[in-house]
mmCIF file of N, CA and C in Angstrom:
data_model
loop_
_atom_site.group_PDB
_atom_site.id
_atom_site.type_symbol
_atom_site.label_atom_id
_atom_site.label_comp_id
_atom_site.label_asym_id
_atom_site.label_seq_id
_atom_site.Cartn_x
_atom_site.Cartn_y
_atom_site.Cartn_z
ATOM 1 N N UNK J 17 24.508 -33.684 -2.249
ATOM 2 C CA UNK J 17 23.117 -33.368 -2.512
ATOM 3 C C UNK J 17 22.533 -32.636 -1.296
ATOM 4 N N UNK J 18 21.864 -31.509 -1.547
ATOM 5 C CA UNK J 18 21.286 -30.744 -0.444
ATOM 6 C C UNK J 18 19.838 -31.150 -0.215
ATOM 7 N N UNK J 19 19.415 -31.002 1.017
ATOM 8 C CA UNK J 19 18.054 -31.351 1.404
ATOM 9 C C UNK J 19 17.215 -30.083 1.429
ATOM 10 N N UNK J 20 16.064 -30.119 0.786
ATOM 11 C CA UNK J 20 15.152 -28.973 0.760
ATOM 12 C C UNK J 20 14.624 -28.712 2.160
ATOM 13 N N UNK J 21 14.759 -27.455 2.642
ATOM 14 C CA UNK J 21 14.351 -27.128 3.996
ATOM 15 C C UNK J 21 13.190 -26.137 4.046
ATOM 16 N N UNK J 22 12.688 -25.722 2.882
ATOM 17 C CA UNK J 22 11.568 -24.777 2.872
ATOM 18 C C UNK J 22 10.302 -25.440 3.363
ATOM 19 N N UNK J 23 9.500 -24.650 4.076
ATOM 20 C CA UNK J 23 8.227 -25.184 4.571
ATOM 21 C C UNK J 23 7.103 -24.979 3.562
ATOM 22 N N UNK J 24 7.303 -24.096 2.579
ATOM 23 C CA UNK J 24 6.252 -23.816 1.601
ATOM 24 C C UNK J 24 6.762 -23.986 0.183
ATOM 25 N N UNK J 25 5.874 -23.854 -0.770
ATOM 26 C CA UNK J 25 6.219 -23.982 -2.173
ATOM 27 C C UNK J 25 6.949 -22.718 -2.632
ATOM 28 N N UNK J 26 8.036 -22.903 -3.349
ATOM 29 C CA UNK J 26 8.814 -21.770 -3.847
ATOM 30 C C UNK J 26 8.240 -21.298 -5.177
ATOM 31 N N UNK J 27 8.070 -19.962 -5.305
ATOM 32 C CA UNK J 27 7.600 -19.366 -6.553
ATOM 33 C C UNK J 27 8.703 -18.472 -7.095
ATOM 34 N N UNK J 28 9.129 -18.758 -8.324
ATOM 35 C CA UNK J 28 10.160 -17.929 -8.951
ATOM 36 C C UNK J 28 9.570 -16.571 -9.303
ATOM 37 N N UNK J 29 10.376 -15.543 -9.130
ATOM 38 C CA UNK J 29 9.914 -14.190 -9.434
ATOM 39 C C UNK J 29 11.116 -13.331 -9.802
ATOM 40 N N UNK J 30 10.862 -12.181 -10.297
ATOM 41 C CA UNK J 30 11.904 -11.212 -10.598
ATOM 42 C C UNK J 30 11.285 -9.836 -10.406
ATOM 43 N N UNK J 31 11.346 -9.348 -9.172
ATOM 44 C CA UNK J 31 10.737 -8.048 -8.880
ATOM 45 C C UNK J 31 11.595 -7.271 -7.886
ATOM 46 N N UNK J 32 11.452 -5.975 -7.933
ATOM 47 C CA UNK J 32 12.236 -5.089 -7.074
ATOM 48 C C UNK J 32 11.676 -5.092 -5.659
ATOM 49 N N UNK J 33 12.563 -4.914 -4.698
ATOM 50 C CA UNK J 33 12.192 -4.774 -3.292
ATOM 51 C C UNK J 33 13.284 -3.928 -2.634
ATOM 52 N N UNK J 34 13.141 -3.690 -1.341
ATOM 53 C CA UNK J 34 14.134 -2.901 -0.618
ATOM 54 C C UNK J 34 14.441 -3.557 0.724
ATOM 55 N N UNK J 35 15.713 -3.570 1.084
ATOM 56 C CA UNK J 35 16.168 -4.003 2.395
ATOM 57 C C UNK J 35 16.187 -2.760 3.275
ATOM 58 N N UNK J 36 15.596 -2.858 4.457
ATOM 59 C CA UNK J 36 15.463 -1.702 5.348
ATOM 60 C C UNK J 36 16.028 -2.087 6.715
ATOM 61 N N UNK J 37 16.978 -1.296 7.222
ATOM 62 C CA UNK J 37 17.557 -1.603 8.533
ATOM 63 C C UNK J 37 18.025 -0.327 9.209
ATOM 64 N N UNK J 38 18.548 -0.471 10.416
ATOM 65 C CA UNK J 38 19.034 0.684 11.173
ATOM 66 C C UNK J 38 17.911 1.610 11.592
ATOM 67 N N UNK J 39 16.863 1.042 12.192
ATOM 68 C CA UNK J 39 15.688 1.803 12.613
ATOM 69 C C UNK J 39 15.106 2.600 11.441
ATOM 70 N N UNK J 40 15.040 1.932 10.285
ATOM 71 C CA UNK J 40 14.445 2.476 9.051
ATOM 72 C C UNK J 40 15.294 3.573 8.396
ATOM 73 N N UNK J 41 16.532 3.772 8.834
ATOM 74 C CA UNK J 41 17.378 4.822 8.263
ATOM 75 C C UNK J 41 18.054 4.404 6.974
ATOM 76 N N UNK J 42 18.363 3.114 6.814
ATOM 77 C CA UNK J 42 19.123 2.642 5.657
ATOM 78 C C UNK J 42 18.229 1.798 4.764
ATOM 79 N N UNK J 43 18.294 2.096 3.469
ATOM 80 C CA UNK J 43 17.483 1.382 2.488
ATOM 81 C C UNK J 43 18.387 0.966 1.338
ATOM 82 N N UNK J 44 18.356 -0.330 0.990
ATOM 83 C CA UNK J 44 19.187 -0.888 -0.074
ATOM 84 C C UNK J 44 18.268 -1.567 -1.080
ATOM 85 N N UNK J 45 18.442 -1.251 -2.355
ATOM 86 C CA UNK J 45 17.659 -1.904 -3.405
ATOM 87 C C UNK J 45 18.076 -3.359 -3.544
ATOM 88 N N UNK J 46 17.104 -4.208 -3.842
ATOM 89 C CA UNK J 46 17.384 -5.620 -4.090
ATOM 90 C C UNK J 46 16.364 -6.163 -5.082
ATOM 91 N N UNK J 47 16.598 -7.388 -5.527
ATOM 92 C CA UNK J 47 15.697 -8.070 -6.448
ATOM 93 C C UNK J 47 15.282 -9.383 -5.802
ATOM 94 N N UNK J 48 13.990 -9.645 -5.752
ATOM 95 C CA UNK J 48 13.474 -10.906 -5.227
ATOM 96 C C UNK J 48 13.546 -11.929 -6.350
ATOM 97 N N UNK J 49 14.260 -13.030 -6.112
ATOM 98 C CA UNK J 49 14.432 -14.081 -7.124
ATOM 99 C C UNK J 49 13.419 -15.208 -6.961
ATOM 100 N N UNK J 50 13.109 -15.543 -5.727
ATOM 101 C CA UNK J 50 12.017 -16.491 -5.480
ATOM 102 C C UNK J 50 11.472 -16.256 -4.086
ATOM 103 N N UNK J 51 10.261 -16.721 -3.873
ATOM 104 C CA UNK J 51 9.596 -16.482 -2.597
ATOM 105 C C UNK J 51 8.741 -17.687 -2.228
ATOM 106 N N UNK J 52 8.531 -17.861 -0.940
ATOM 107 C CA UNK J 52 7.641 -18.895 -0.408
ATOM 108 C C UNK J 52 6.928 -18.276 0.788
ATOM 109 N N UNK J 53 6.036 -19.018 1.394
ATOM 110 C CA UNK J 53 5.320 -18.481 2.555
ATOM 111 C C UNK J 53 6.258 -18.205 3.723
ATOM 112 N N UNK J 54 7.387 -18.901 3.772
ATOM 113 C CA UNK J 54 8.294 -18.754 4.904
ATOM 114 C C UNK J 54 9.515 -17.901 4.677
ATOM 115 N N UNK J 55 9.759 -17.476 3.422
ATOM 116 C CA UNK J 55 10.955 -16.692 3.167
ATOM 117 C C UNK J 55 11.133 -16.348 1.711
ATOM 118 N N UNK J 56 12.344 -15.900 1.378
ATOM 119 C CA UNK J 56 12.636 -15.534 -0.003
ATOM 120 C C UNK J 56 14.128 -15.556 -0.258
ATOM 121 N N UNK J 57 14.466 -15.576 -1.531
ATOM 122 C CA UNK J 57 15.855 -15.447 -1.966
ATOM 123 C C UNK J 57 15.952 -14.112 -2.677
ATOM 124 N N UNK J 58 16.911 -13.284 -2.249
ATOM 125 C CA UNK J 58 17.070 -11.979 -2.866
ATOM 126 C C UNK J 58 18.493 -11.825 -3.389
ATOM 127 N N UNK J 59 18.637 -10.936 -4.331
ATOM 128 C CA UNK J 59 19.948 -10.590 -4.874
ATOM 129 C C UNK J 59 20.158 -9.103 -4.657
ATOM 130 N N UNK J 60 21.341 -8.738 -4.163
ATOM 131 C CA UNK J 60 21.659 -7.320 -3.968
ATOM 132 C C UNK J 60 23.169 -7.135 -4.004
ATOM 133 N N UNK J 61 23.560 -5.910 -4.332
ATOM 134 C CA UNK J 61 24.977 -5.567 -4.258
ATOM 135 C C UNK J 61 25.387 -5.522 -2.790
ATOM 136 N N UNK J 62 26.610 -5.867 -2.517
ATOM 137 C CA UNK J 62 27.167 -5.790 -1.162
ATOM 138 C C UNK J 62 26.392 -6.671 -0.170
ATOM 139 N N UNK J 63 25.961 -7.835 -0.589
ATOM 140 C CA UNK J 63 25.172 -8.732 0.264
ATOM 141 C C UNK J 63 25.897 -9.074 1.563
ATOM 142 N N UNK J 64 27.198 -9.125 1.533
ATOM 143 C CA UNK J 64 27.962 -9.472 2.740
ATOM 144 C C UNK J 64 27.904 -8.372 3.799
ATOM 145 N N UNK J 65 27.557 -7.155 3.403
ATOM 146 C CA UNK J 65 27.498 -6.030 4.334
ATOM 147 C C UNK J 65 26.108 -5.837 4.941
ATOM 148 N N UNK J 66 25.129 -6.569 4.463
ATOM 149 C CA UNK J 66 23.764 -6.456 4.974
ATOM 150 C C UNK J 66 23.711 -7.125 6.353
ATOM 151 N N UNK J 67 23.030 -6.517 7.343
ATOM 152 C CA UNK J 67 22.972 -7.123 8.683
ATOM 153 C C UNK J 67 22.219 -8.457 8.697
ATOM 154 N N UNK J 68 22.305 -9.152 9.806
ATOM 155 C CA UNK J 68 21.697 -10.484 9.949
ATOM 156 C C UNK J 68 20.173 -10.445 9.936
ATOM 157 N N UNK J 69 19.569 -9.401 10.476
ATOM 158 C CA UNK J 69 18.111 -9.290 10.389
ATOM 159 C C UNK J 69 17.725 -7.865 10.019
ATOM 160 N N UNK J 70 16.630 -7.738 9.317
ATOM 161 C CA UNK J 70 16.187 -6.466 8.762
ATOM 162 C C UNK J 70 14.753 -6.620 8.270
ATOM 163 N N UNK J 71 14.215 -5.566 7.693
ATOM 164 C CA UNK J 71 12.909 -5.624 7.044
ATOM 165 C C UNK J 71 13.099 -5.684 5.534
ATOM 166 N N UNK J 72 12.168 -6.338 4.864
ATOM 167 C CA UNK J 72 12.094 -6.298 3.405
ATOM 168 C C UNK J 72 10.829 -5.531 3.063
ATOM 169 N N UNK J 73 10.985 -4.460 2.275
ATOM 170 C CA UNK J 73 9.827 -3.704 1.808
ATOM 171 C C UNK J 73 9.474 -4.218 0.425
ATOM 172 N N UNK J 74 8.246 -4.690 0.281
ATOM 173 C CA UNK J 74 7.737 -5.185 -0.996
ATOM 174 C C UNK J 74 6.773 -4.135 -1.547
ATOM 175 N N UNK J 75 7.194 -3.356 -2.556
ATOM 176 C CA UNK J 75 6.312 -2.311 -3.077
ATOM 177 C C UNK J 75 5.055 -2.856 -3.755
ATOM 178 N N UNK J 76 5.108 -4.081 -4.252
ATOM 179 C CA UNK J 76 3.936 -4.693 -4.885
ATOM 180 C C UNK J 76 2.831 -4.909 -3.864
ATOM 181 N N UNK J 77 3.197 -5.430 -2.704
ATOM 182 C CA UNK J 77 2.219 -5.704 -1.641
ATOM 183 C C UNK J 77 2.088 -4.544 -0.665
ATOM 184 N N UNK J 78 2.950 -3.521 -0.812
ATOM 185 C CA UNK J 78 2.968 -2.386 0.106
ATOM 186 C C UNK J 78 3.104 -2.866 1.560
ATOM 187 N N UNK J 79 4.081 -3.750 1.770
ATOM 188 C CA UNK J 79 4.275 -4.308 3.108
ATOM 189 C C UNK J 79 5.751 -4.358 3.482
ATOM 190 N N UNK J 80 5.982 -4.339 4.781
ATOM 191 C CA UNK J 80 7.295 -4.568 5.373
ATOM 192 C C UNK J 80 7.237 -5.903 6.083
ATOM 193 N N UNK J 81 8.308 -6.674 5.964
ATOM 194 C CA UNK J 81 8.330 -7.973 6.623
ATOM 195 C C UNK J 81 9.692 -8.183 7.246
ATOM 196 N N UNK J 82 9.720 -8.485 8.550
ATOM 197 C CA UNK J 82 10.992 -8.767 9.214
ATOM 198 C C UNK J 82 11.514 -10.106 8.717
ATOM 199 N N UNK J 83 12.822 -10.139 8.436
ATOM 200 C CA UNK J 83 13.446 -11.354 7.917
ATOM 201 C C UNK J 83 14.822 -11.535 8.546
ATOM 202 N N UNK J 84 15.257 -12.779 8.578
ATOM 203 C CA UNK J 84 16.579 -13.140 9.092
ATOM 204 C C UNK J 84 17.336 -13.860 7.986
ATOM 205 N N UNK J 85 18.614 -13.561 7.857
ATOM 206 C CA UNK J 85 19.451 -14.206 6.847
ATOM 207 C C UNK J 85 19.763 -15.627 7.298
ATOM 208 N N UNK J 86 19.431 -16.591 6.438
ATOM 209 C CA UNK J 86 19.719 -18.001 6.723
ATOM 210 C C UNK J 86 20.995 -18.452 6.020
ATOM 211 N N UNK J 87 21.296 -17.852 4.863
ATOM 212 C CA UNK J 87 22.535 -18.136 4.149
ATOM 213 C C UNK J 87 22.911 -16.954 3.258
ATOM 214 N N UNK J 88 24.205 -16.865 2.915
ATOM 215 C CA UNK J 88 24.740 -15.828 2.035
ATOM 216 C C UNK J 88 25.633 -16.489 1.000
ATOM 217 N N UNK J 89 25.478 -16.083 -0.246
ATOM 218 C CA UNK J 89 26.348 -16.548 -1.335
ATOM 219 C C UNK J 89 26.610 -15.375 -2.266
ATOM 220 N N UNK J 90 27.826 -14.887 -2.294
ATOM 221 C CA UNK J 90 28.227 -13.754 -3.124
ATOM 222 C C UNK J 90 27.212 -12.622 -3.034
ATOM 223 N N UNK J 91 26.362 -12.457 -4.052
ATOM 224 C CA UNK J 91 25.402 -11.348 -4.024
ATOM 225 C C UNK J 91 23.969 -11.811 -3.777
ATOM 226 N N UNK J 92 23.803 -12.963 -3.146
ATOM 227 C CA UNK J 92 22.468 -13.477 -2.838
ATOM 228 C C UNK J 92 22.325 -13.775 -1.352
ATOM 229 N N UNK J 93 21.099 -13.612 -0.863
ATOM 230 C CA UNK J 93 20.765 -13.928 0.528
ATOM 231 C C UNK J 93 19.530 -14.813 0.554
ATOM 232 N N UNK J 94 19.545 -15.832 1.381
ATOM 233 C CA UNK J 94 18.369 -16.648 1.646
ATOM 234 C C UNK J 94 17.756 -16.177 2.952
ATOM 235 N N UNK J 95 16.489 -15.781 2.915
ATOM 236 C CA UNK J 95 15.840 -15.183 4.078
ATOM 237 C C UNK J 95 14.720 -16.047 4.622
ATOM 238 N N UNK J 96 14.554 -16.000 5.927
ATOM 239 C CA UNK J 96 13.406 -16.608 6.601
ATOM 240 C C UNK J 96 12.616 -15.476 7.235
ATOM 241 N N UNK J 97 11.308 -15.440 6.992
ATOM 242 C CA UNK J 97 10.469 -14.429 7.623
ATOM 243 C C UNK J 97 10.331 -14.752 9.104
ATOM 244 N N UNK J 98 10.420 -13.716 9.936
ATOM 245 C CA UNK J 98 10.338 -13.926 11.385
ATOM 246 C C UNK J 98 9.136 -13.223 12.006
ATOM 247 N N UNK J 99 8.295 -12.603 11.187
ATOM 248 C CA UNK J 99 7.090 -11.942 11.690
ATOM 249 C C UNK J 99 6.079 -11.795 10.559
ATOM 250 N N UNK J 100 4.865 -11.535 10.921
ATOM 251 C CA UNK J 100 3.810 -11.303 9.934
ATOM 252 C C UNK J 100 4.063 -9.965 9.226
ATOM 253 N N UNK J 101 3.559 -9.808 7.998
ATOM 254 C CA UNK J 101 3.777 -8.543 7.287
ATOM 255 C C UNK J 101 3.086 -7.362 7.966
ATOM 256 N N UNK J 102 3.701 -6.211 7.819
ATOM 257 C CA UNK J 102 3.127 -4.939 8.259
ATOM 258 C C UNK J 102 2.683 -4.224 6.987
ATOM 259 N N UNK J 103 1.397 -4.032 6.821
ATOM 260 C CA UNK J 103 0.887 -3.332 5.648
ATOM 261 C C UNK J 103 0.952 -1.840 5.933
ATOM 262 N N UNK J 104 1.751 -1.133 5.151
ATOM 263 C CA UNK J 104 2.077 0.247 5.508
ATOM 264 C C UNK J 104 0.874 1.183 5.504
ATOM 265 N N UNK J 105 -0.146 0.892 4.715
ATOM 266 C CA UNK J 105 -1.326 1.762 4.711
ATOM 267 C C UNK J 105 -2.214 1.535 5.937
ATOM 268 N N UNK J 106 -2.006 0.427 6.630
ATOM 269 C CA UNK J 106 -2.758 0.135 7.856
ATOM 270 C C UNK J 106 -1.987 0.530 9.115
ATOM 271 N N UNK J 107 -0.705 0.817 8.957
ATOM 272 C CA UNK J 107 0.160 1.094 10.099
ATOM 273 C C UNK J 107 0.012 2.537 10.567
ATOM 274 N N UNK J 108 0.066 2.716 11.876
ATOM 275 C CA UNK J 108 0.035 4.050 12.466
ATOM 276 C C UNK J 108 1.429 4.501 12.906
ATOM 277 N N UNK J 109 2.431 3.678 12.637
ATOM 278 C CA UNK J 109 3.814 4.016 12.986
ATOM 279 C C UNK J 109 4.312 5.084 12.007
ATOM 280 N N UNK J 110 4.697 6.256 12.486
ATOM 281 C CA UNK J 110 5.127 7.330 11.578
ATOM 282 C C UNK J 110 6.362 6.971 10.749
ATOM 283 N N UNK J 111 7.166 6.014 11.203
ATOM 284 C CA UNK J 111 8.345 5.593 10.430
ATOM 285 C C UNK J 111 7.953 4.887 9.145
ATOM 286 N N UNK J 112 6.742 4.365 9.080
ATOM 287 C CA UNK J 112 6.284 3.642 7.894
ATOM 288 C C UNK J 112 5.722 4.566 6.820
ATOM 289 N N UNK J 113 5.431 5.801 7.171
ATOM 290 C CA UNK J 113 4.794 6.743 6.235
ATOM 291 C C UNK J 113 5.613 6.944 4.962
ATOM 292 N N UNK J 114 6.928 6.990 5.068
ATOM 293 C CA UNK J 114 7.776 7.231 3.890
ATOM 294 C C UNK J 114 7.644 6.142 2.847
ATOM 295 N N UNK J 115 7.259 4.933 3.246
ATOM 296 C CA UNK J 115 7.150 3.818 2.303
ATOM 297 C C UNK J 115 5.892 3.914 1.441
ATOM 298 N N UNK J 116 4.954 4.725 1.859
ATOM 299 C CA UNK J 116 3.712 4.888 1.083
ATOM 300 C C UNK J 116 3.978 5.541 -0.262
ATOM 301 N N UNK J 117 5.110 6.191 -0.414
ATOM 302 C CA UNK J 117 5.417 6.929 -1.626
ATOM 303 C C UNK J 117 6.540 6.296 -2.428
ATOM 304 N N UNK J 118 6.939 5.090 -2.085
ATOM 305 C CA UNK J 118 8.018 4.398 -2.813
ATOM 306 C C UNK J 118 7.446 3.492 -3.864
#
């Protein structure tokens, strides 16, 4: 029996998102399966090849959020957020401009 380690309530979802890494050069499509205030579970192809930490771009919220992989299972990743969201329309970082059109 596993012990629940989430700090917040988990909300089931099924929505598209993007994994962003390599100084914003690499973008991989993924699906958010559930989310909480502290992290999320995502599904993506080639999950084993995704780096240990990266950004998740949520097109619904128009935000980037740094996350760290807490566990990997076949094509799923359990993520913990490691920073507050960056809202791309409020950001002055030119690397974020491309996300405004996704």
